[in-house]
Tab-separated table of C-alpha atoms in Angstrom:
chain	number	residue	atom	x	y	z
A	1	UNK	CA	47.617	-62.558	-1.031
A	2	UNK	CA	45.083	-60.172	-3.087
A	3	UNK	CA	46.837	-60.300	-6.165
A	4	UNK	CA	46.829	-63.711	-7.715
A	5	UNK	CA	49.997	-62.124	-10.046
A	6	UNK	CA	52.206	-64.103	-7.948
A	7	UNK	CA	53.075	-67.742	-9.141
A	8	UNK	CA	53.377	-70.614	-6.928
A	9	UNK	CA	57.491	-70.228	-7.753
A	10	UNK	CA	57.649	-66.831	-6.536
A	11	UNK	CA	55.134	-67.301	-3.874
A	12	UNK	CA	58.174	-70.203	-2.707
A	13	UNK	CA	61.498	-68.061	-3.516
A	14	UNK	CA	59.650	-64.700	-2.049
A	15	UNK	CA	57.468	-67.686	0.846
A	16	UNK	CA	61.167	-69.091	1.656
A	17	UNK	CA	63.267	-65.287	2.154
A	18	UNK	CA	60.416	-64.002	4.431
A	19	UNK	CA	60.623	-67.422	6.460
A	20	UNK	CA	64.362	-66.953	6.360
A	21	UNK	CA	64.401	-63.723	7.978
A	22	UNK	CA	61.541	-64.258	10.190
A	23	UNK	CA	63.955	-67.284	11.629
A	24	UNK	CA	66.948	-65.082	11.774
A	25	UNK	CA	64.886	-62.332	14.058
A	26	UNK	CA	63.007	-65.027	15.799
A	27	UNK	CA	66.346	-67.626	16.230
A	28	UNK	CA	64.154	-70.442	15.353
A	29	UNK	CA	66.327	-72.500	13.467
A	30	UNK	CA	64.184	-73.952	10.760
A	31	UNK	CA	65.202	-75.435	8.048
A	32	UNK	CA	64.169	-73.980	4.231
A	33	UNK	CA	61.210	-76.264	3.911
A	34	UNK	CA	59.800	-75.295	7.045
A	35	UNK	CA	60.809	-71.687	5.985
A	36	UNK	CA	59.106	-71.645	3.173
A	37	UNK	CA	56.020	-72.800	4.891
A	38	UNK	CA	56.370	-70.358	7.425
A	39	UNK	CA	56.558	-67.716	4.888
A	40	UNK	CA	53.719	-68.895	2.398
A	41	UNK	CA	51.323	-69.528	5.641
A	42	UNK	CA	52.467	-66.544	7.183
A	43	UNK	CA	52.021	-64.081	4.352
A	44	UNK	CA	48.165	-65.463	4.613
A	45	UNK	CA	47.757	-64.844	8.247
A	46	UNK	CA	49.257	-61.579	8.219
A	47	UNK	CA	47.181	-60.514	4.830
A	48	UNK	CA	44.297	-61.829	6.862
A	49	UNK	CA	45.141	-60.058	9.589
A	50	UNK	CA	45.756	-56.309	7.793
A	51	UNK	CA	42.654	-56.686	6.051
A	52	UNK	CA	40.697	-57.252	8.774
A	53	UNK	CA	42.056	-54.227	10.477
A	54	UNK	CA	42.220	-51.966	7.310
A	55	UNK	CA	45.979	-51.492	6.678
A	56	UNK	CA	47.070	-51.617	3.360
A	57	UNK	CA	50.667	-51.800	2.393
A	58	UNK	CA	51.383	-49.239	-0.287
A	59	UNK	CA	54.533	-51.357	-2.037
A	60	UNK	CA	54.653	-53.550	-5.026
A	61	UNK	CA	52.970	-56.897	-4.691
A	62	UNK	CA	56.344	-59.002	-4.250
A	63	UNK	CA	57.050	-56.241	-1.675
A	64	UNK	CA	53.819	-56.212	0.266
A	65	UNK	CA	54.292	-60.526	-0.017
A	66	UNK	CA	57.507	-60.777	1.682
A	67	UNK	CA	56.737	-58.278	4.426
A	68	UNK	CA	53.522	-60.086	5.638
A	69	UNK	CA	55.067	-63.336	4.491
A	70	UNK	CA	57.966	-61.828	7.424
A	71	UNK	CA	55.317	-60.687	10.126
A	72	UNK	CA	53.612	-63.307	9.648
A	73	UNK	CA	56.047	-66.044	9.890
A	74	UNK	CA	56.648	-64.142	13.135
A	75	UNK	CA	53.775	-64.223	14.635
A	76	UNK	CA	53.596	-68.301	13.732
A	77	UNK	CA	56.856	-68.686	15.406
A	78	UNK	CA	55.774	-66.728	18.443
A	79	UNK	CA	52.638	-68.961	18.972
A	80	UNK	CA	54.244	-71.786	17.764
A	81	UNK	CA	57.022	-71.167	21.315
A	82	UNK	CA	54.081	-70.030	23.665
A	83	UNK	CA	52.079	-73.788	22.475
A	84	UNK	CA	55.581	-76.035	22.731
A	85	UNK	CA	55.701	-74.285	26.736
């Protein structure tokens, strides 16, 4: 993320709810290891992703974490099915 005020804990409690509720939309079943990833990785493409097309998220930092953490554990789960068919 931009803000390096998140810790590695909260980038793994806030990392492991966006990965939890990516795989509740999605219906991925992941386990919370592979949640958290999802989430921490995902936050980090999605970041990547809104800065490269100029949209900035006007919450809190935890805020703005979990909801690209969420879209982008999304998006990994979506490529992740179109690669597995």
């Amino acid at each position: 993320m931009e803000d390096a005020n998140v810790g590695w804990i909260a980038a793994i409690i806030i990392g492991g709810l966006a990965g939890w509720f990516a795989e509740m939309i999605m219906k991925s079943n992941t386990g919370i290891i592979m949640n958290i990833i999802l989430g921490i990785v995902g936050a980090l493409v999605a970041s990547w992703l809104f800065r490269t097309l100029g949209i900035a998220l006007p919450f809190h930092v935890w805020l703005n974490y979990l909801i690209t953490g969420f879209i982008g554990a999304c998006i990994l789960i979506f490529v992740g099915r179109l690669i597995r068919r």
